[in-house]
Short mmCIF file of C-alpha atoms in Angstrom, two decimals:
data_model
loop_
_atom_site.label_atom_id
_atom_site.label_comp_id
_atom_site.label_asym_id
_atom_site.label_seq_id
_atom_site.Cartn_x
_atom_site.Cartn_y
_atom_site.Cartn_z
CA GLN P 25 30.29 51.62 -17.12
CA VAL P 26 29.50 55.17 -16.08
CA GLN P 27 28.39 57.37 -18.95
CA LEU P 28 27.27 60.97 -19.10
CA VAL P 29 25.91 62.30 -22.38
CA GLU P 30 25.08 65.96 -22.88
CA SER P 31 22.79 67.40 -25.51
CA GLY P 32 21.10 70.65 -26.41
CA GLY P 33 24.01 72.81 -27.46
CA GLY P 34 23.95 75.02 -30.52
CA VAL P 35 24.03 78.58 -31.77
CA VAL P 36 21.77 81.06 -30.00
CA GLN P 37 21.36 84.81 -30.19
CA PRO P 38 22.30 87.05 -27.28
CA GLY P 39 19.46 87.46 -24.82
CA ARG P 40 17.80 84.20 -25.79
CA SER P 41 17.48 80.96 -23.84
CA LEU P 42 18.79 77.44 -24.23
CA ARG P 43 18.29 74.24 -22.27
CA LEU P 44 21.05 71.68 -21.94
CA SER P 45 20.41 68.14 -20.81
CA CYS P 46 22.63 65.37 -19.53
CA VAL P 47 21.64 61.75 -19.13
CA GLY P 48 23.58 59.43 -16.88
CA SER P 49 23.86 55.66 -17.02
CA GLY P 50 25.84 52.86 -15.43
CA PHE P 51 25.48 54.11 -11.87
CA ASN P 52 22.93 54.99 -9.21
CA PHE P 53 22.12 58.46 -10.48
CA ASN P 54 20.24 59.55 -7.38
CA ASN P 55 23.26 58.87 -5.15
CA HIS P 56 25.35 61.65 -6.64
CA PRO P 57 25.32 65.44 -6.73
CA MET P 58 25.63 66.61 -10.31
CA HIS P 59 27.39 69.64 -11.72
CA TRP P 60 27.85 71.67 -14.85
CA VAL P 61 31.30 72.96 -15.73
CA ARG P 62 32.10 75.05 -18.79
CA GLN P 63 35.13 75.91 -20.85
CA ALA P 64 35.26 78.90 -23.15
CA PRO P 65 37.26 78.42 -26.37
CA GLY P 66 40.96 78.28 -25.54
CA LYS P 67 40.31 78.98 -21.87
CA GLY P 68 40.28 77.06 -18.62
CA LEU P 69 37.57 75.24 -16.74
CA GLU P 70 34.90 77.20 -14.92
CA TRP P 71 32.47 75.66 -12.45
CA VAL P 72 28.88 76.71 -13.23
CA ALA P 73 26.32 75.02 -11.00
CA LEU P 74 25.57 72.10 -8.73
CA ILE P 75 22.48 70.23 -7.66
CA SER P 76 22.24 67.88 -4.70
CA TYR P 77 21.41 64.21 -5.13
CA ASP P 78 17.74 64.82 -4.42
CA GLY P 79 17.45 68.16 -6.20
CA THR P 80 16.66 70.20 -3.11
CA ILE P 81 19.95 72.12 -2.94
CA LYS P 82 21.33 74.20 -5.79
CA TYR P 83 24.27 76.55 -6.02
CA TYR P 84 25.60 78.70 -8.83
CA ALA P 85 28.71 80.56 -9.83
CA ASP P 86 28.32 84.32 -9.50
CA SER P 87 28.74 84.68 -13.27
CA VAL P 88 25.48 82.80 -13.96
CA LYS P 89 23.44 83.38 -10.80
CA GLY P 90 19.97 84.64 -11.62
CA ARG P 91 20.24 83.61 -15.28
CA PHE P 92 20.86 79.85 -15.16
CA THR P 93 18.76 77.19 -13.44
CA ILE P 94 19.87 73.65 -12.75
CA SER P 95 17.37 70.85 -12.25
CA ARG P 96 17.27 67.08 -12.23
CA ASP P 97 14.83 64.23 -12.76
CA ASN P 98 16.03 61.13 -10.97
CA SER P 99 13.31 59.02 -12.58
CA LYS P 100 14.92 59.72 -15.95
CA ASN P 101 18.56 60.01 -14.78
CA THR P 102 18.80 63.49 -16.22
CA VAL P 103 20.19 66.82 -15.11
CA ASP P 104 19.32 69.97 -17.04
CA LEU P 105 20.71 73.47 -17.27
CA LEU P 106 18.29 76.17 -18.37
CA MET P 107 20.25 79.18 -19.55
CA ASN P 108 18.42 82.48 -19.89
CA SER P 109 19.59 85.93 -20.98
CA LEU P 110 22.58 84.43 -22.73
CA ARG P 111 25.61 86.60 -23.40
CA GLY P 112 28.65 86.29 -25.60
CA ASP P 113 30.82 85.30 -22.67
CA ASP P 114 28.59 82.28 -22.08
CA THR P 115 30.01 80.77 -25.26
CA ALA P 116 31.70 77.56 -24.14
CA VAL P 117 31.70 73.81 -24.10
CA TYR P 118 29.43 72.77 -21.27
CA TYR P 119 30.31 69.59 -19.42
CA CYS P 120 28.07 67.58 -17.17
CA ALA P 121 30.07 66.10 -14.32
CA ARG P 122 29.30 63.60 -11.59
CA ARG P 123 30.52 64.54 -8.18
CA GLU P 124 31.90 61.81 -6.00
CA ALA P 125 29.29 60.94 -3.43
CA TYR P 126 31.20 62.10 -0.36
CA MET P 127 34.05 64.24 -1.57
CA PHE P 128 34.22 67.45 -3.52
CA TYR P 129 35.62 66.29 -6.83
CA PHE P 130 34.32 65.20 -10.21
CA ASP P 131 34.98 61.57 -10.97
CA TYR P 132 33.18 61.31 -14.31
CA TRP P 133 32.59 63.82 -17.07
CA GLY P 134 30.55 63.88 -20.22
CA GLN P 135 32.08 64.78 -23.56
CA GLY P 136 30.55 68.22 -23.52
CA THR P 137 28.16 70.19 -25.69
CA LEU P 138 29.10 73.46 -27.40
CA VAL P 139 27.03 76.57 -26.85
CA THR P 140 27.75 79.53 -29.11
CA VAL P 141 26.09 82.83 -28.33
CA SER P 142 26.22 85.00 -31.40
CA SER P 143 23.98 87.23 -33.46
CA SER H 23 39.37 84.33 -1.59
CA ASN H 24 38.93 80.90 -3.15
CA GLU H 25 41.28 81.42 -6.08
CA LEU H 26 43.83 78.82 -7.08
CA THR H 27 47.09 79.83 -8.74
CA GLN H 28 48.99 77.61 -11.14
CA THR H 29 52.16 78.08 -13.16
CA PRO H 30 50.98 78.67 -16.75
CA SER H 31 53.35 76.28 -18.46
CA VAL H 32 55.98 73.62 -17.91
CA SER H 33 58.28 72.13 -20.55
CA VAL H 34 60.05 68.86 -19.92
CA SER H 35 62.02 66.30 -21.91
CA PRO H 36 60.83 62.69 -22.07
CA GLY H 37 61.95 60.73 -19.03
CA GLN H 38 62.41 63.82 -16.93
CA THR H 39 60.19 65.06 -14.08
CA ALA H 40 57.42 67.61 -14.44
CA THR H 41 56.34 69.54 -11.37
CA ILE H 42 53.08 71.46 -11.34
CA THR H 43 52.08 73.58 -8.38
CA CYS H 44 48.77 74.93 -7.16
CA SER H 45 48.42 77.45 -4.39
CA GLY H 46 45.48 79.13 -2.74
CA ASP H 47 44.31 80.96 0.35
CA GLY H 48 41.95 78.10 1.26
CA LEU H 49 44.73 75.54 1.29
CA PRO H 50 45.69 73.36 3.14
CA LYS H 51 42.30 73.37 4.86
CA GLN H 52 40.63 72.11 1.71
CA TYR H 53 41.78 69.25 -0.45
CA VAL H 54 42.98 69.76 -4.00
CA TYR H 55 42.10 67.57 -6.95
CA TRP H 56 43.91 67.37 -10.28
CA TYR H 57 42.57 66.82 -13.78
CA GLN H 58 44.35 66.11 -17.05
CA GLN H 59 42.78 67.44 -20.23
CA LYS H 60 44.00 66.64 -23.71
CA PRO H 61 42.86 68.69 -26.73
CA GLY H 62 39.26 68.02 -27.68
CA GLN H 63 38.67 65.73 -24.72
CA ALA H 64 36.91 65.96 -21.39
CA PRO H 65 39.00 66.31 -18.24
CA VAL H 66 40.15 63.16 -16.46
CA LEU H 67 40.80 62.96 -12.72
CA VAL H 68 44.44 62.08 -12.01
CA MET H 69 44.74 62.87 -8.29
CA TYR H 70 42.33 63.37 -5.41
CA LYS H 71 42.65 64.42 -1.79
CA ASP H 72 46.02 66.00 -2.61
CA THR H 73 47.91 62.70 -2.82
CA GLU H 74 45.55 59.87 -3.78
CA ARG H 75 45.79 58.37 -7.26
CA PRO H 76 42.61 56.96 -8.84
CA SER H 77 42.70 53.45 -10.22
CA GLY H 78 43.98 53.35 -13.76
CA ILE H 79 46.24 56.37 -13.38
CA PRO H 80 49.92 55.47 -13.90
CA GLU H 81 52.19 55.38 -10.87
CA ARG H 82 54.38 58.08 -12.40
CA PHE H 83 51.72 60.54 -11.27
CA SER H 84 52.05 61.55 -7.63
CA GLY H 85 50.81 64.34 -5.40
CA SER H 86 52.14 66.16 -2.38
CA SER H 87 51.12 69.00 -0.13
CA SER H 88 53.07 71.49 1.93
CA GLY H 89 51.18 74.31 3.58
CA PRO H 90 49.26 76.33 1.00
CA ILE H 91 50.99 74.67 -1.97
CA VAL H 92 49.91 71.41 -3.52
CA THR H 93 52.07 69.74 -6.14
CA LEU H 94 51.39 67.28 -8.93
CA THR H 95 54.54 65.47 -10.05
CA ILE H 96 54.92 63.41 -13.18
CA SER H 97 58.05 61.27 -12.93
CA GLY H 98 59.52 59.85 -16.10
CA VAL H 99 57.31 61.97 -18.34
CA GLN H 100 56.05 60.33 -21.51
CA ALA H 101 54.86 61.97 -24.69
CA GLU H 102 51.27 60.99 -23.85
CA ASP H 103 51.41 63.15 -20.72
CA GLU H 104 51.40 66.32 -22.82
CA ALA H 105 48.18 68.03 -21.78
CA ASP H 106 46.65 70.79 -19.71
CA TYR H 107 46.45 70.11 -16.00
CA TYR H 108 43.95 71.81 -13.71
CA CYS H 109 43.78 71.87 -9.96
CA GLN H 110 40.39 72.17 -8.29
CA SER H 111 39.11 72.74 -4.81
CA ALA H 112 35.89 73.64 -3.04
CA ASP H 113 34.76 75.51 0.02
CA SER H 114 34.33 73.60 3.25
CA SER H 115 30.64 72.90 2.65
CA GLY H 116 30.92 71.98 -1.01
CA LYS H 117 28.76 74.86 -2.15
CA GLN H 118 31.28 76.62 -4.36
CA TYR H 119 33.95 75.09 -6.54
CA VAL H 120 37.01 76.61 -8.14
CA PHE H 121 39.56 75.60 -10.75
CA GLY H 122 43.04 76.90 -11.25
CA ALA H 123 43.76 78.52 -14.60
CA GLY H 124 45.60 75.42 -15.78
CA THR H 125 49.17 74.42 -16.53
CA LYS H 126 50.16 73.42 -20.03
CA VAL H 127 52.69 70.60 -19.92
CA THR H 128 54.77 70.34 -23.07
CA VAL H 129 56.93 67.31 -23.71
CA LEU H 130 59.91 68.40 -25.76
#
């Protein structure tokens, strides 16, 4: 069965960096664009970033553009999110999500990893 | 604008019908997708392409579309349907994605 497992969350000081990772299994990883979506405590879902199936195309939400970098390694079935210059409003649960191959929705999600930005 | 607007909350008695709407400037050109999220859990897709129900989602969940408004309907609501529901869409090239602010469905 399809599984997505995130890791790397934790407590980090403002201005510092953190790398999240997500490993996929149970499907052809390199057939799917992958995304990160976050959810601040008590708030709604916010799309963060996407990476194409082959890693050549990347897009970001305006709120993270220039600070976050998404990457993937299809040989390891992983997608990472490098978060630099973290701010308090980046505090959230970060979900890794698989995008359906041909349509613009997320058919599988990980359980999320919590990032807390605090001094 | 690519914003999606949802009613913040809906309260419904068991067995009744819950109606959740999502509207946006980009609709109906772009499809809307719906997710159910229960506390402490990841979102789960419950509707795609406005009206298509994924396998495993109960038949009481249905979707409809009329102009710029897309609707998720839960007929014969059960206690287990109490959750937050989010609509989601994307631009025509799939470069930018947006979620509605969510609708909290409370089963009385």
